[in-house]
Coordinates of C-alpha atoms in Angstrom, one line a residue:
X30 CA 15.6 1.0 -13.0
X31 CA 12.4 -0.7 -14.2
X32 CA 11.2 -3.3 -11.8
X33 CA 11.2 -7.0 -12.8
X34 CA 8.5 -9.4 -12.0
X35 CA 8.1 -12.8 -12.6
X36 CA 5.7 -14.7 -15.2
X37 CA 2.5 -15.6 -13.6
X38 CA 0.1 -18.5 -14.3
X39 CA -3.2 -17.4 -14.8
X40 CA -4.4 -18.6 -11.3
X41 CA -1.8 -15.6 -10.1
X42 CA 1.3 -17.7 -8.3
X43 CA 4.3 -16.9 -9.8
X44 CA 6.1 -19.6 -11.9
X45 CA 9.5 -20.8 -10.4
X46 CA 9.9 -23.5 -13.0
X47 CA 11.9 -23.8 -16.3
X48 CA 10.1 -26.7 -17.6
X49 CA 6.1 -24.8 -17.7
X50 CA 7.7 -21.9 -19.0
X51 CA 5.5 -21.8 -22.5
X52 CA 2.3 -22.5 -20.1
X53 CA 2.6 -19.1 -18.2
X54 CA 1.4 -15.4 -19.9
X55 CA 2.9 -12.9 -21.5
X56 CA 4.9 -11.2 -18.1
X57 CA 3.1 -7.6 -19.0
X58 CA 0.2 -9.4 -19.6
X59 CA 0.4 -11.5 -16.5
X60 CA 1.2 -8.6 -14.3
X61 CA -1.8 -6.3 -15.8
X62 CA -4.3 -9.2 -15.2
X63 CA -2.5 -9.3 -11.3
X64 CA -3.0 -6.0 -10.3
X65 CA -6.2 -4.7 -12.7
X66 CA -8.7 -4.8 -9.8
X67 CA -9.6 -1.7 -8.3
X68 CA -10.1 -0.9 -4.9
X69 CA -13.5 0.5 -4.8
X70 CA -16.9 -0.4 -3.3
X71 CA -15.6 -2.0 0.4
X72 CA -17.0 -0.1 3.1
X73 CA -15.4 0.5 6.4
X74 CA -17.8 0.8 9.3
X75 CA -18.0 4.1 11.6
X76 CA -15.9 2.6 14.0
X77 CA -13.8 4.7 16.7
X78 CA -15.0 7.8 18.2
X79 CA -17.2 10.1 14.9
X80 CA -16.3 12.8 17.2
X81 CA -12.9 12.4 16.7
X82 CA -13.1 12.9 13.0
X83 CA -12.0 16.2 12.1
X84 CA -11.7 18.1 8.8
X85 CA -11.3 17.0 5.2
X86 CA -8.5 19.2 3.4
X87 CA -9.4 18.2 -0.4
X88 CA -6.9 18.5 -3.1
X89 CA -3.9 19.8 -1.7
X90 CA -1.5 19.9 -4.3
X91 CA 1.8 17.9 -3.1
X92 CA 3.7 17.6 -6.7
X93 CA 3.7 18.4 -10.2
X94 CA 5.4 16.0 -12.6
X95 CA 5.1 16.7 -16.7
X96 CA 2.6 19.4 -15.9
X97 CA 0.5 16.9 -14.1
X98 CA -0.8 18.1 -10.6
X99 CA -0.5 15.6 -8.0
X100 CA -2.9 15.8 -5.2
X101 CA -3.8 14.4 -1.6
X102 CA -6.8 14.8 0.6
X103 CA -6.1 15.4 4.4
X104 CA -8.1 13.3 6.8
X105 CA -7.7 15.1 10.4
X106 CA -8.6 14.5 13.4
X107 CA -9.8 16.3 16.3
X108 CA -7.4 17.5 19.2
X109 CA -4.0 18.5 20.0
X110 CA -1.1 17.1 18.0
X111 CA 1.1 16.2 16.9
X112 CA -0.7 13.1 15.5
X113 CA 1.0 10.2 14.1
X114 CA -0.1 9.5 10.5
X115 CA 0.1 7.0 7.1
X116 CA 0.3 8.1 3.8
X117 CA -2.1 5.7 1.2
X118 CA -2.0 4.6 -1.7
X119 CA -5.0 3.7 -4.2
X120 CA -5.3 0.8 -5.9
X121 CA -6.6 -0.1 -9.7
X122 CA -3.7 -2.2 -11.7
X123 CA -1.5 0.7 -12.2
X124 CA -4.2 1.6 -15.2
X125 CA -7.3 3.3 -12.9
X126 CA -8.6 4.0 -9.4
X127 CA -8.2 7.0 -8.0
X128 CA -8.1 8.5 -4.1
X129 CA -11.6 8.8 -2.1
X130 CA -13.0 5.4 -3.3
X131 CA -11.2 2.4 -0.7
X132 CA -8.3 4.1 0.9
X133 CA -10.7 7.0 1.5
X134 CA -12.6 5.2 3.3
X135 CA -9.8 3.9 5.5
X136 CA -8.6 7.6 5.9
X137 CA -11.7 8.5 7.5
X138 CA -11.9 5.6 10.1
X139 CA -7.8 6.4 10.9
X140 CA -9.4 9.9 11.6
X141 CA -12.0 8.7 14.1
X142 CA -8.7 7.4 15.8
X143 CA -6.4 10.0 15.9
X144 CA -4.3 9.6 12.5
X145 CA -3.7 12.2 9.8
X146 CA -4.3 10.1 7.0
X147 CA -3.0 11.6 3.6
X148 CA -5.4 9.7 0.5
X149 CA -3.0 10.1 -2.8
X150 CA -3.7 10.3 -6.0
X151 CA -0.2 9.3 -8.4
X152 CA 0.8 9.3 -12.2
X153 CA -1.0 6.0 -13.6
X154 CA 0.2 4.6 -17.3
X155 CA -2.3 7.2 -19.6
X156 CA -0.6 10.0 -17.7
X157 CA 2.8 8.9 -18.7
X158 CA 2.4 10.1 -22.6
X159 CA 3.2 7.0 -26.1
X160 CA 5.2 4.3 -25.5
X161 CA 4.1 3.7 -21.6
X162 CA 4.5 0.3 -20.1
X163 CA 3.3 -1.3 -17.4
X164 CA 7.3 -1.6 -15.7
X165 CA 7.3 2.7 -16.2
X166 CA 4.1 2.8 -14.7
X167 CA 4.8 0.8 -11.3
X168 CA 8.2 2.5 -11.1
X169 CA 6.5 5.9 -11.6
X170 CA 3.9 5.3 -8.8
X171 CA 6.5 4.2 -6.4
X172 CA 8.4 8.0 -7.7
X173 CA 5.0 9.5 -6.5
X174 CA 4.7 8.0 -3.1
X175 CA 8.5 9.2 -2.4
X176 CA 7.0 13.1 -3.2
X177 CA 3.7 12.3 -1.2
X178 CA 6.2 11.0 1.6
X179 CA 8.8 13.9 1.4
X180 CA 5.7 16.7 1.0
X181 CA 4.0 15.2 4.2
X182 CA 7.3 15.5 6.1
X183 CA 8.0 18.7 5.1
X184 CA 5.0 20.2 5.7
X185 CA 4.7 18.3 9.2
X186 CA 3.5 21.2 11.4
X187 CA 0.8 22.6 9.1
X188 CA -0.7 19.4 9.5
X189 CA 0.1 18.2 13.1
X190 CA 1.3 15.4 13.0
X191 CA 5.1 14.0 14.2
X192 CA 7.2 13.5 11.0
X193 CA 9.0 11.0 13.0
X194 CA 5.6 9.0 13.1
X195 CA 4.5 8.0 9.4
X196 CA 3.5 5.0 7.9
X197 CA 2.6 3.9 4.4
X198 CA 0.5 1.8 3.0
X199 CA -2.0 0.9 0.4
X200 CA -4.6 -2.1 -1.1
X201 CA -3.4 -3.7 -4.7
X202 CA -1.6 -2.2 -6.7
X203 CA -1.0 0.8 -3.9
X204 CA 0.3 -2.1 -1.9
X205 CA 2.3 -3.2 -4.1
X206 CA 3.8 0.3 -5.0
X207 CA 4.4 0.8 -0.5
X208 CA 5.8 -2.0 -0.3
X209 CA 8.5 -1.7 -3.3
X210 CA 9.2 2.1 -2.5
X211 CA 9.7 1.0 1.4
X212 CA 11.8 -2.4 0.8
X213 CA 13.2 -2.7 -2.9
X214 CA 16.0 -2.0 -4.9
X215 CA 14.9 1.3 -5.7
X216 CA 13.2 2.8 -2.5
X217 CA 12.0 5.8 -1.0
X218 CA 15.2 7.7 0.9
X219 CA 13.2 8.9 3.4
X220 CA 12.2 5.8 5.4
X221 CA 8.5 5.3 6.7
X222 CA 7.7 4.2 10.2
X223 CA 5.5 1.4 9.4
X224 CA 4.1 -0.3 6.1
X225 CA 0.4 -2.1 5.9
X226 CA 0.6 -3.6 2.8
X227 CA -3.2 -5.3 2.0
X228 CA -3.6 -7.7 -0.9
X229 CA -0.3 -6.6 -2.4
X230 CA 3.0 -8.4 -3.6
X231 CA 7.1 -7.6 -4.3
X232 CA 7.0 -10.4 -7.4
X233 CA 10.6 -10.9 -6.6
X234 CA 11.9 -8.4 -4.8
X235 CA 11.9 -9.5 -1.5
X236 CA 15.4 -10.4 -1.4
X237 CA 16.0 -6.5 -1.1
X238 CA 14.2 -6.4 2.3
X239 CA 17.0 -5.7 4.8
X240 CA 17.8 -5.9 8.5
X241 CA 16.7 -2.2 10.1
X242 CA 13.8 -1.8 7.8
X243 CA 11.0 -0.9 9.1
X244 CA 7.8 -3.4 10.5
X245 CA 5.0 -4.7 8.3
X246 CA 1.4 -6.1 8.4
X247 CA 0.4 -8.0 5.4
X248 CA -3.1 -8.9 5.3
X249 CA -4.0 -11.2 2.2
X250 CA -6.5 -13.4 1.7
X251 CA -5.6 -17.5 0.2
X252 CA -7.8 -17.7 -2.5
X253 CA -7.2 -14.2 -3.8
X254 CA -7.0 -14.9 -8.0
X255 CA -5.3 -11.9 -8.8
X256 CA -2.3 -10.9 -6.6
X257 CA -1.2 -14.2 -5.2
X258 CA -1.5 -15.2 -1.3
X259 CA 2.0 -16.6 -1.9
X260 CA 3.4 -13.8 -2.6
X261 CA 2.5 -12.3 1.0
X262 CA 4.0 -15.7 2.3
X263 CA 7.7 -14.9 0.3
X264 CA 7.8 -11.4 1.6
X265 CA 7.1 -12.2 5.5
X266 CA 9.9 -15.4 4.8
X267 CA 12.1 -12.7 3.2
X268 CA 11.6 -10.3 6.4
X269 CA 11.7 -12.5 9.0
X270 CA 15.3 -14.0 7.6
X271 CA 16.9 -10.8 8.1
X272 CA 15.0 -10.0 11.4
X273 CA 12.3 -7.5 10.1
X274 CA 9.1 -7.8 11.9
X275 CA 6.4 -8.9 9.7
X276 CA 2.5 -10.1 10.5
X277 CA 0.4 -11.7 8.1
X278 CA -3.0 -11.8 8.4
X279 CA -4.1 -15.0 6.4
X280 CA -7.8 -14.5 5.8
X281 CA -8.9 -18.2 4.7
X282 CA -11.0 -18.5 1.6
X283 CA -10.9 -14.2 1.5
X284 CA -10.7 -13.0 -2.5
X285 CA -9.0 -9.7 -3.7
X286 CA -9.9 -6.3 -1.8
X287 CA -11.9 -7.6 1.1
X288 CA -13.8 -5.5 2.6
X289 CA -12.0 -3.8 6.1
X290 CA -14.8 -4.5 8.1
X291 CA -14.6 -7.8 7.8
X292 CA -14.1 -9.8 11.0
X293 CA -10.0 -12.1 11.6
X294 CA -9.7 -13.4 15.1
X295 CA -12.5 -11.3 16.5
X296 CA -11.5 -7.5 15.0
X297 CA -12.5 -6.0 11.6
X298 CA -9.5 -5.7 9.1
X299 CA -9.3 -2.0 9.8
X300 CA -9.5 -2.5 13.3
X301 CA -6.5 -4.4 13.1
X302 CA -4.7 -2.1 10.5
X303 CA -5.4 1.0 13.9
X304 CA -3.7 -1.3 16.4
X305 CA -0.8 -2.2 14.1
X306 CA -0.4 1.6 13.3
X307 CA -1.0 2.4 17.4
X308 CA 1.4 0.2 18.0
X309 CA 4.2 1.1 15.8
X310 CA 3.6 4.6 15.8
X311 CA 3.1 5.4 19.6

């Protein structure tokens, strides 16, 4: 089933209005312009211990879909396992971005402190032949993550880390793809530990979030112009009504894709995002 979202004004928030209903974009349009930024350019600094940082296994080969090879790159640390670890999900409108740029960087500072950090690449709308939409594209991302999820669990001990400690999580449109695998209609049967959802959205679909799913931190800024900051504020409503633990890290005046070393109540973005995962994952 194709996902649904919302119209959007062009400031981002999603319409809940009859009467404005002419005033709002095109709903492909809308969600296109929403989720087009990539995630590329932010720079996490070498925080943790560098010794910690282990070896990069590049373009392991976790699916193939159409004849298209999916692939991951391993971030490991240093040490005895088993390690807990987060699979994540690049950003780039459903249309571009690819793994190594931002969640890339974010793999390597997990590494410094002592996650397996699994950097995806998944099926974006050019891969998915004439007649792609946007809708195909988002539901074909969140079909990705479920074989990046089921690969990394099944190959647990060549990798060292616990498959009953994973988390997902992504930046834009890799947000928004953990987040609707993890807590929509359609999601992932194998159920993740934890979800860090940054700058990301459900335009909708929170009423599918459900009592027993697992914990969330949202970080989003409020004057972010392309995936709304209200859309954060629906899904942590929508969790806490059914008793799902949700934290939202409200970055005032922040934009789309901040950059994780950015400073909220005295720790760096990605700072937080290692004692979210520490905690949750322990």
């Amino acid at each position: 089933m194709e996902p649904f979202f919302p119209p959007v004004h062009w400031d981002g928030h999603a319409d809940t209005t009859h009467s404005r209903r002419d005033c709002h974009m095109d709903r492909r349009t809308a969600i296109l312009t929403a989720t087009a930024t990539l995630l590329a350019g932010a720079k996490v600094r070498a925080q943790g211990d560098p010794k910690r940082a282990g070896t990069v296994k590049s373009n392991v080969e976790y699916a193939s879909v159409g004849g298209k090879s999916l692939r991951l790159d391993v971030h490991l640390p240093t040490g005895k396992g088993p390690f807990p670890a987060i699979v994540l999900v690049h950003g780039g409108g459903f249309t571009g971005g690819a793994k190594g740029g931002y969640t890339g960087e974010l793999a390597r500072h997990l590494a410094r402190n002592g996650f397996v950090a699994f950097d995806i690449d998944y099926r974006l709308m050019r891969d998915l032949g004439p007649g792609a939409s946007l809708p195909k594209a988002i539901a074909a991302a969140q079909e990705d993550l479920a074989r990046a999820f089921d690969f990394v669990i099944s190959e647990s001990k060549t990798f060292g880390i616990d498959p009953d400690r994973v988390a997902v999580g992504g930046g834009s449109a890799g947000a928004i793809t953990s987040l609707l695998a993890t807590y929509g209609p359609d999601r992932m049967k194998r159920r993740p530990k934890a979800v860090v959802g940054l700058w990301g959205g459900m335009y909708g679909q929170e009423s599918a979030i459900q009592r027993g799913d697992p914990p969330m931190l949202l970080v989003h800024g409020t004057a972010d112009k392309t995936v709304a900051f209200a859309l954060s504020e629906a899904i942590v409503a929508a969790a806490r009504k059914v008793g799902v633990e949700a934290v939202l890290m409200r970055v005032e005046n922040g934009g789309h894709t901040l950059p994780l070393n950015q400073r909220y109540q005295g720790r760096t973005i990605a700072e937080s995002v290692t004692d979210f995962l520490k905690q949750q994952l322990k």
